[in-house]
Amino acid sequence: EQEGLPYLFKLRLTKNVQKSIEKAMGEMPWDDAGQGWWGRTAEIRLSGWVCQRRIVILRRPLDNPIVLVDEETGEQLDLFPDDNVKNRKKSRSAWEYSVLVTSIDSEILTIAQLYRDRADSENAFDELKNQWGWGGFTTKDMKRCQIMARCAALTYNWWTLFARLGDPDHHREAITTRPLLLHAVGRQTRHAGQKRLKITSLHGRVETMRKLFTKIAAALIRVRQSAEQLTPIAKWYRILSEALIRYLKGRRLLPPPWLTRQKAATAG
């Protein structure tokens, strides 16, 4: 706020935040916030805050039934004490809540989508730190830290694209793909002018590994067959097109003109 920068954060459900939720529960209407969420705006001033701030209260119905159990006896507690069992589903519902605080003056749908996009980007940083050791190398020399961080990020990008060739519709994290695809023994043989690579997996999910490697091999074969006369940069963009086919939807990535000119000047 002091720097005039827009912000968007998620609030903990403290007592004062819960009071705002309780107040909003009986109010109408709730605006569509996308992906099954509904939202309302309000203002709140928590302890330690110097002013009131805009909050966006989001809620969505829970599909799975909630059951309360007594921890001491293990006895299931009835959430619906009404005697009229037939009307329980009509008169009762369970909701999941989330509260955002923001300085952005946009509609509820935009605010909710901005936070969902932010959460998706944070997942990549969490994977980099916890599965690739991005935060595991520190020294007083900033240049060495930057080099190691770039090495980890580059390896993460390469491995993610490699896994995408096998499963272009999903992002597979390294914690599962590395043991699945690396715990294997490979043997290359040559016969009648052809090379064959035989991979023997040590992983329990052999069938899943086989399907992924088959798709990866098929994608690389398609690139090789259609890119024999292309430059290394153009070949690399063909590989990217195969890995990101879900997002490109039939389009093909092309290297930017400045990169092609720079490569030609270097070769000359």
C-alpha positions as a Markdown table, in Angstrom:
| # | Residue | x | y | z |
|---|---|---|---|---|
| 1 | Glu | 0.0 | 0.0 | 0.0 |
| 2 | Gln | 2.8 | 2.4 | 0.8 |
| 3 | Glu | 4.4 | 1.8 | -2.6 |
| 4 | Gly | 1.1 | 1.9 | -4.4 |
| 5 | Leu | 1.3 | -1.7 | -5.6 |
| 6 | Pro | -1.8 | -3.8 | -6.0 |
| 7 | Tyr | -2.0 | -6.9 | -3.8 |
| 8 | Leu | -4.0 | -10.1 | -3.5 |
| 9 | Phe | -3.7 | -12.4 | -0.5 |
| 10 | Lys | -5.6 | -15.1 | 1.2 |
| 11 | Leu | -6.7 | -14.5 | 4.8 |
| 12 | Arg | -6.6 | -17.0 | 7.6 |
| 13 | Leu | -10.0 | -17.8 | 9.0 |
| 14 | Thr | -9.6 | -16.0 | 12.3 |
| 15 | Lys | -12.5 | -15.2 | 14.6 |
| 16 | Asn | -13.1 | -11.8 | 13.0 |
| 17 | Val | -12.9 | -13.2 | 9.5 |
| 18 | Gln | -15.4 | -16.0 | 10.5 |
| 19 | Lys | -17.8 | -13.3 | 11.7 |
| 20 | Ser | -17.7 | -11.7 | 8.3 |
| 21 | Ile | -18.5 | -15.1 | 6.8 |
| 22 | Glu | -21.4 | -15.6 | 9.1 |
| 23 | Lys | -22.7 | -12.2 | 8.3 |
| 24 | Ala | -22.5 | -12.9 | 4.5 |
| 25 | Met | -24.0 | -16.3 | 4.7 |
| 26 | Gly | -27.6 | -15.0 | 4.9 |
| 27 | Glu | -27.1 | -12.2 | 2.4 |
| 28 | Met | -28.0 | -12.4 | -1.3 |
| 29 | Pro | -27.1 | -12.4 | -4.1 |
| 30 | Trp | -23.8 | -14.2 | -4.5 |
| 31 | Asp | -22.0 | -13.6 | -7.8 |
| 32 | Asp | -20.5 | -16.3 | -9.9 |
| 33 | Ala | -16.7 | -16.6 | -9.3 |
| 34 | Gly | -16.0 | -19.4 | -11.7 |
| 35 | Gln | -15.1 | -23.1 | -11.2 |
| 36 | Gly | -18.1 | -23.7 | -8.9 |
| 37 | Trp | -17.3 | -20.8 | -6.6 |
| 38 | Trp | -19.6 | -18.0 | -5.6 |
| 39 | Gly | -18.5 | -14.7 | -4.0 |
| 40 | Arg | -19.5 | -11.5 | -2.2 |
| 41 | Thr | -17.5 | -8.4 | -1.4 |
| 42 | Ala | -17.2 | -6.8 | 2.0 |
| 43 | Glu | -14.9 | -4.6 | 4.1 |
| 44 | Ile | -13.1 | -5.6 | 7.3 |
| 45 | Arg | -10.5 | -4.1 | 9.7 |
| 46 | Leu | -8.6 | -6.7 | 11.6 |
| 47 | Ser | -6.5 | -6.0 | 14.7 |
| 48 | Gly | -3.2 | -4.4 | 13.7 |
| 49 | Trp | -4.7 | -3.0 | 10.5 |
| 50 | Val | -4.6 | 0.8 | 10.1 |
| 51 | Cys | -7.7 | 0.9 | 7.9 |
| 52 | Gln | -10.6 | -1.1 | 6.5 |
| 53 | Arg | -9.7 | -3.2 | 3.5 |
| 54 | Arg | -11.8 | -4.9 | 0.8 |
| 55 | Ile | -12.3 | -8.6 | 1.1 |
| 56 | Val | -13.8 | -11.1 | -1.3 |
| 57 | Ile | -15.6 | -14.0 | 0.4 |
| 58 | Leu | -15.7 | -17.1 | -1.8 |
| 59 | Arg | -17.8 | -20.3 | -1.2 |
| 60 | Arg | -18.6 | -23.4 | -3.0 |
| 61 | Pro | -20.9 | -26.4 | -2.1 |
| 62 | Leu | -19.2 | -29.5 | -0.9 |
| 63 | Asp | -20.0 | -32.6 | -2.9 |
| 64 | Asn | -18.9 | -35.1 | -0.3 |
| 65 | Pro | -21.0 | -35.4 | 2.9 |
| 66 | Ile | -19.4 | -34.3 | 6.1 |
| 67 | Val | -19.6 | -36.6 | 9.1 |
| 68 | Leu | -18.7 | -35.7 | 12.7 |
| 69 | Val | -17.2 | -38.4 | 14.9 |
| 70 | Asp | -16.7 | -38.3 | 18.7 |
| 71 | Glu | -12.9 | -38.7 | 19.2 |
| 72 | Glu | -13.3 | -40.4 | 22.6 |
| 73 | Thr | -16.0 | -42.9 | 21.7 |
| 74 | Gly | -15.7 | -43.1 | 18.0 |
| 75 | Glu | -19.5 | -42.6 | 17.8 |
| 76 | Gln | -20.8 | -40.8 | 14.7 |
| 77 | Leu | -22.6 | -37.6 | 15.5 |
| 78 | Asp | -25.7 | -36.6 | 13.6 |
| 79 | Leu | -25.1 | -33.4 | 11.7 |
| 80 | Phe | -28.9 | -33.0 | 11.0 |
| 81 | Pro | -30.8 | -33.2 | 14.3 |
| 82 | Asp | -34.1 | -32.7 | 12.5 |
| 83 | Asp | -36.7 | -35.4 | 12.9 |
| 84 | Asn | -37.9 | -35.0 | 9.3 |
| 85 | Val | -35.2 | -37.1 | 7.5 |
| 86 | Lys | -36.8 | -36.7 | 4.1 |
| 87 | Asn | -36.3 | -33.0 | 4.0 |
| 88 | Arg | -32.7 | -32.9 | 5.2 |
| 89 | Lys | -31.1 | -32.6 | 1.7 |
| 90 | Lys | -33.5 | -29.9 | 0.8 |
| 91 | Ser | -33.0 | -27.8 | 3.9 |
| 92 | Arg | -29.3 | -28.3 | 4.6 |
| 93 | Ser | -26.1 | -27.9 | 2.6 |
| 94 | Ala | -22.4 | -27.8 | 3.3 |
| 95 | Trp | -20.1 | -25.1 | 2.0 |
| 96 | Glu | -16.3 | -24.5 | 1.7 |
| 97 | Tyr | -15.2 | -21.0 | 2.3 |
| 98 | Ser | -12.2 | -18.9 | 1.4 |
| 99 | Val | -11.5 | -15.2 | 2.0 |
| 100 | Leu | -9.3 | -12.9 | -0.1 |
| 101 | Val | -8.1 | -9.4 | 0.8 |
| 102 | Thr | -7.1 | -7.2 | -2.1 |
| 103 | Ser | -6.6 | -3.6 | -3.3 |
| 104 | Ile | -7.6 | -4.5 | -6.9 |
| 105 | Asp | -10.9 | -2.8 | -7.9 |
| 106 | Ser | -12.2 | -5.6 | -10.2 |
| 107 | Glu | -15.2 | -7.8 | -10.3 |
| 108 | Ile | -15.4 | -10.9 | -8.2 |
| 109 | Leu | -14.9 | -13.3 | -11.1 |
| 110 | Thr | -11.6 | -11.6 | -12.0 |
| 111 | Ile | -10.3 | -11.5 | -8.5 |
| 112 | Ala | -11.1 | -15.2 | -8.0 |
| 113 | Gln | -9.4 | -16.2 | -11.3 |
| 114 | Leu | -6.3 | -14.0 | -10.5 |
| 115 | Tyr | -5.8 | -15.9 | -7.2 |
| 116 | Arg | -6.3 | -19.3 | -8.9 |
| 117 | Asp | -3.7 | -18.3 | -11.5 |
| 118 | Arg | -1.3 | -17.2 | -8.7 |
| 119 | Ala | -1.8 | -20.5 | -6.9 |
| 120 | Asp | -0.9 | -22.4 | -10.1 |
| 121 | Ser | 2.3 | -20.5 | -10.5 |
| 122 | Glu | 3.3 | -21.0 | -6.9 |
| 123 | Asn | 3.0 | -24.8 | -7.4 |
| 124 | Ala | 5.9 | -24.6 | -9.8 |
| 125 | Phe | 8.1 | -22.8 | -7.3 |
| 126 | Asp | 7.1 | -25.3 | -4.6 |
| 127 | Glu | 8.2 | -28.1 | -6.9 |
| 128 | Leu | 11.5 | -26.4 | -7.7 |
| 129 | Lys | 12.4 | -25.9 | -4.1 |
| 130 | Asn | 11.2 | -29.2 | -2.6 |
| 131 | Gln | 11.8 | -31.7 | -5.5 |
| 132 | Trp | 14.7 | -30.1 | -7.4 |
| 133 | Gly | 16.7 | -28.5 | -4.5 |
| 134 | Trp | 16.4 | -24.9 | -5.7 |
| 135 | Gly | 16.9 | -23.6 | -2.2 |
| 136 | Gly | 19.5 | -26.1 | -1.2 |
| 137 | Phe | 22.6 | -24.3 | -2.4 |
| 138 | Thr | 23.6 | -21.0 | -0.7 |
| 139 | Thr | 26.9 | -19.1 | -0.5 |
| 140 | Lys | 28.0 | -15.5 | 0.0 |
| 141 | Asp | 28.9 | -15.3 | -3.6 |
| 142 | Met | 25.8 | -14.1 | -5.4 |
| 143 | Lys | 27.1 | -15.1 | -8.9 |
| 144 | Arg | 27.6 | -18.7 | -7.9 |
| 145 | Cys | 24.1 | -18.8 | -6.3 |
| 146 | Gln | 22.7 | -17.4 | -9.6 |
| 147 | Ile | 24.5 | -20.0 | -11.6 |
| 148 | Met | 23.2 | -22.9 | -9.5 |
| 149 | Ala | 19.7 | -21.5 | -9.5 |
| 150 | Arg | 19.7 | -21.3 | -13.3 |
| 151 | Cys | 21.1 | -24.8 | -13.6 |
| 152 | Ala | 18.3 | -26.1 | -11.4 |
| 153 | Ala | 15.7 | -24.1 | -13.4 |
| 154 | Leu | 17.1 | -25.3 | -16.7 |
| 155 | Thr | 17.0 | -29.0 | -15.6 |
| 156 | Tyr | 13.5 | -28.5 | -14.3 |
| 157 | Asn | 12.4 | -27.1 | -17.7 |
| 158 | Trp | 14.1 | -29.9 | -19.6 |
| 159 | Trp | 12.6 | -32.7 | -17.5 |
| 160 | Thr | 9.1 | -31.1 | -17.5 |
| 161 | Leu | 9.2 | -31.0 | -21.3 |
| 162 | Phe | 10.5 | -34.6 | -21.5 |
| 163 | Ala | 7.7 | -35.8 | -19.3 |
| 164 | Arg | 5.2 | -33.7 | -21.4 |
| 165 | Leu | 6.2 | -35.7 | -24.5 |
| 166 | Gly | 4.9 | -38.8 | -22.7 |
| 167 | Asp | 1.8 | -37.2 | -21.2 |
| 168 | Pro | 1.0 | -33.9 | -23.0 |
| 169 | Asp | -2.3 | -33.5 | -21.2 |
| 170 | His | -1.0 | -33.4 | -17.6 |
| 171 | His | 1.9 | -31.9 | -15.7 |
| 172 | Arg | 3.7 | -34.7 | -13.9 |
| 173 | Glu | 5.9 | -33.7 | -10.9 |
| 174 | Ala | 9.4 | -34.9 | -10.6 |
| 175 | Ile | 8.7 | -36.7 | -7.3 |
| 176 | Thr | 6.8 | -39.4 | -9.3 |
| 177 | Thr | 8.3 | -39.1 | -12.8 |
| 178 | Arg | 12.0 | -39.4 | -11.8 |
| 179 | Pro | 11.7 | -42.7 | -10.1 |
| 180 | Leu | 9.3 | -43.9 | -12.7 |
| 181 | Leu | 11.4 | -43.1 | -15.8 |
| 182 | Leu | 14.9 | -43.2 | -14.3 |
| 183 | His | 14.9 | -46.4 | -12.3 |
| 184 | Ala | 15.6 | -48.5 | -15.4 |
| 185 | Val | 18.6 | -50.2 | -17.2 |
| 186 | Gly | 19.0 | -49.3 | -20.9 |
| 187 | Arg | 20.9 | -51.4 | -23.4 |
| 188 | Gln | 21.6 | -50.3 | -27.0 |
| 189 | Thr | 22.1 | -52.8 | -29.8 |
| 190 | Arg | 22.8 | -52.5 | -33.5 |
| 191 | His | 21.6 | -54.8 | -36.1 |
| 192 | Ala | 21.3 | -54.4 | -39.9 |
| 193 | Gly | 22.2 | -50.8 | -39.7 |
| 194 | Gln | 19.5 | -50.1 | -37.1 |
| 195 | Lys | 19.9 | -49.1 | -33.5 |
| 196 | Arg | 17.6 | -50.5 | -30.9 |
| 197 | Leu | 17.3 | -49.3 | -27.3 |
| 198 | Lys | 15.9 | -51.8 | -24.8 |
| 199 | Ile | 14.9 | -50.5 | -21.4 |
| 200 | Thr | 14.3 | -52.8 | -18.4 |
| 201 | Ser | 12.4 | -51.0 | -15.7 |
| 202 | Leu | 13.0 | -51.6 | -12.0 |
| 203 | His | 9.8 | -49.7 | -11.0 |
| 204 | Gly | 6.6 | -51.4 | -9.9 |
| 205 | Arg | 4.5 | -49.5 | -12.4 |
| 206 | Val | 6.1 | -51.1 | -15.5 |
| 207 | Glu | 3.1 | -50.7 | -17.7 |
| 208 | Thr | 2.8 | -47.0 | -17.0 |
| 209 | Met | 6.5 | -46.5 | -17.7 |
| 210 | Arg | 6.2 | -48.4 | -21.0 |
| 211 | Lys | 3.3 | -46.3 | -22.2 |
| 212 | Leu | 5.2 | -43.1 | -21.4 |
| 213 | Phe | 8.4 | -44.2 | -23.1 |
| 214 | Thr | 6.4 | -45.3 | -26.1 |
| 215 | Lys | 4.8 | -41.9 | -26.5 |
| 216 | Ile | 8.1 | -40.1 | -26.0 |
| 217 | Ala | 9.8 | -42.2 | -28.6 |
| 218 | Ala | 6.9 | -41.7 | -31.1 |
| 219 | Ala | 7.1 | -37.9 | -30.6 |
| 220 | Leu | 10.9 | -37.8 | -31.2 |
| 221 | Ile | 10.5 | -40.0 | -34.3 |
| 222 | Arg | 7.9 | -37.6 | -35.7 |
| 223 | Val | 10.3 | -34.7 | -35.1 |
| 224 | Arg | 13.2 | -36.5 | -36.7 |
| 225 | Gln | 11.2 | -37.5 | -39.8 |
| 226 | Ser | 9.9 | -34.0 | -40.4 |
| 227 | Ala | 13.0 | -32.0 | -39.4 |
| 228 | Glu | 16.0 | -33.6 | -41.1 |
| 229 | Gln | 16.8 | -30.4 | -43.1 |
| 230 | Leu | 16.1 | -28.0 | -40.3 |
| 231 | Thr | 18.6 | -26.1 | -38.1 |
| 232 | Pro | 19.1 | -27.2 | -34.5 |
| 233 | Ile | 17.0 | -24.3 | -33.3 |
| 234 | Ala | 14.1 | -25.2 | -35.6 |
| 235 | Lys | 14.3 | -28.8 | -34.4 |
| 236 | Trp | 14.2 | -27.7 | -30.8 |
| 237 | Tyr | 11.0 | -25.7 | -31.6 |
| 238 | Arg | 9.5 | -28.8 | -33.2 |
| 239 | Ile | 10.1 | -30.7 | -30.0 |
| 240 | Leu | 8.5 | -27.9 | -28.0 |
| 241 | Ser | 5.5 | -28.1 | -30.3 |
| 242 | Glu | 5.1 | -31.8 | -29.6 |
| 243 | Ala | 5.4 | -31.3 | -25.8 |
| 244 | Leu | 3.0 | -28.3 | -25.7 |
| 245 | Ile | 0.5 | -29.7 | -28.2 |
| 246 | Arg | -2.3 | -29.4 | -25.6 |
| 247 | Tyr | -1.9 | -25.6 | -25.4 |
| 248 | Leu | -1.0 | -25.0 | -29.1 |
| 249 | Lys | -4.1 | -26.9 | -30.4 |
| 250 | Gly | -2.6 | -27.8 | -33.7 |
| 251 | Arg | -0.5 | -24.8 | -34.2 |
| 252 | Arg | 3.3 | -25.1 | -34.4 |
| 253 | Leu | 5.9 | -23.0 | -32.6 |
| 254 | Leu | 8.3 | -21.1 | -34.7 |
| 255 | Pro | 11.6 | -19.5 | -33.5 |
| 256 | Pro | 11.5 | -15.7 | -33.4 |
| 257 | Pro | 13.2 | -13.9 | -36.2 |
| 258 | Trp | 15.8 | -12.2 | -33.9 |
| 259 | Leu | 16.9 | -15.6 | -32.7 |
| 260 | Thr | 17.3 | -16.9 | -36.3 |
| 261 | Arg | 19.3 | -13.9 | -37.3 |
| 262 | Gln | 21.5 | -14.1 | -34.2 |
| 263 | Lys | 22.3 | -17.7 | -35.0 |
| 264 | Ala | 23.1 | -16.9 | -38.6 |
| 265 | Ala | 25.4 | -14.1 | -37.6 |
| 266 | Thr | 27.2 | -16.3 | -35.1 |
| 267 | Ala | 27.7 | -19.0 | -37.8 |
| 268 | Gly | 29.0 | -16.4 | -40.3 |
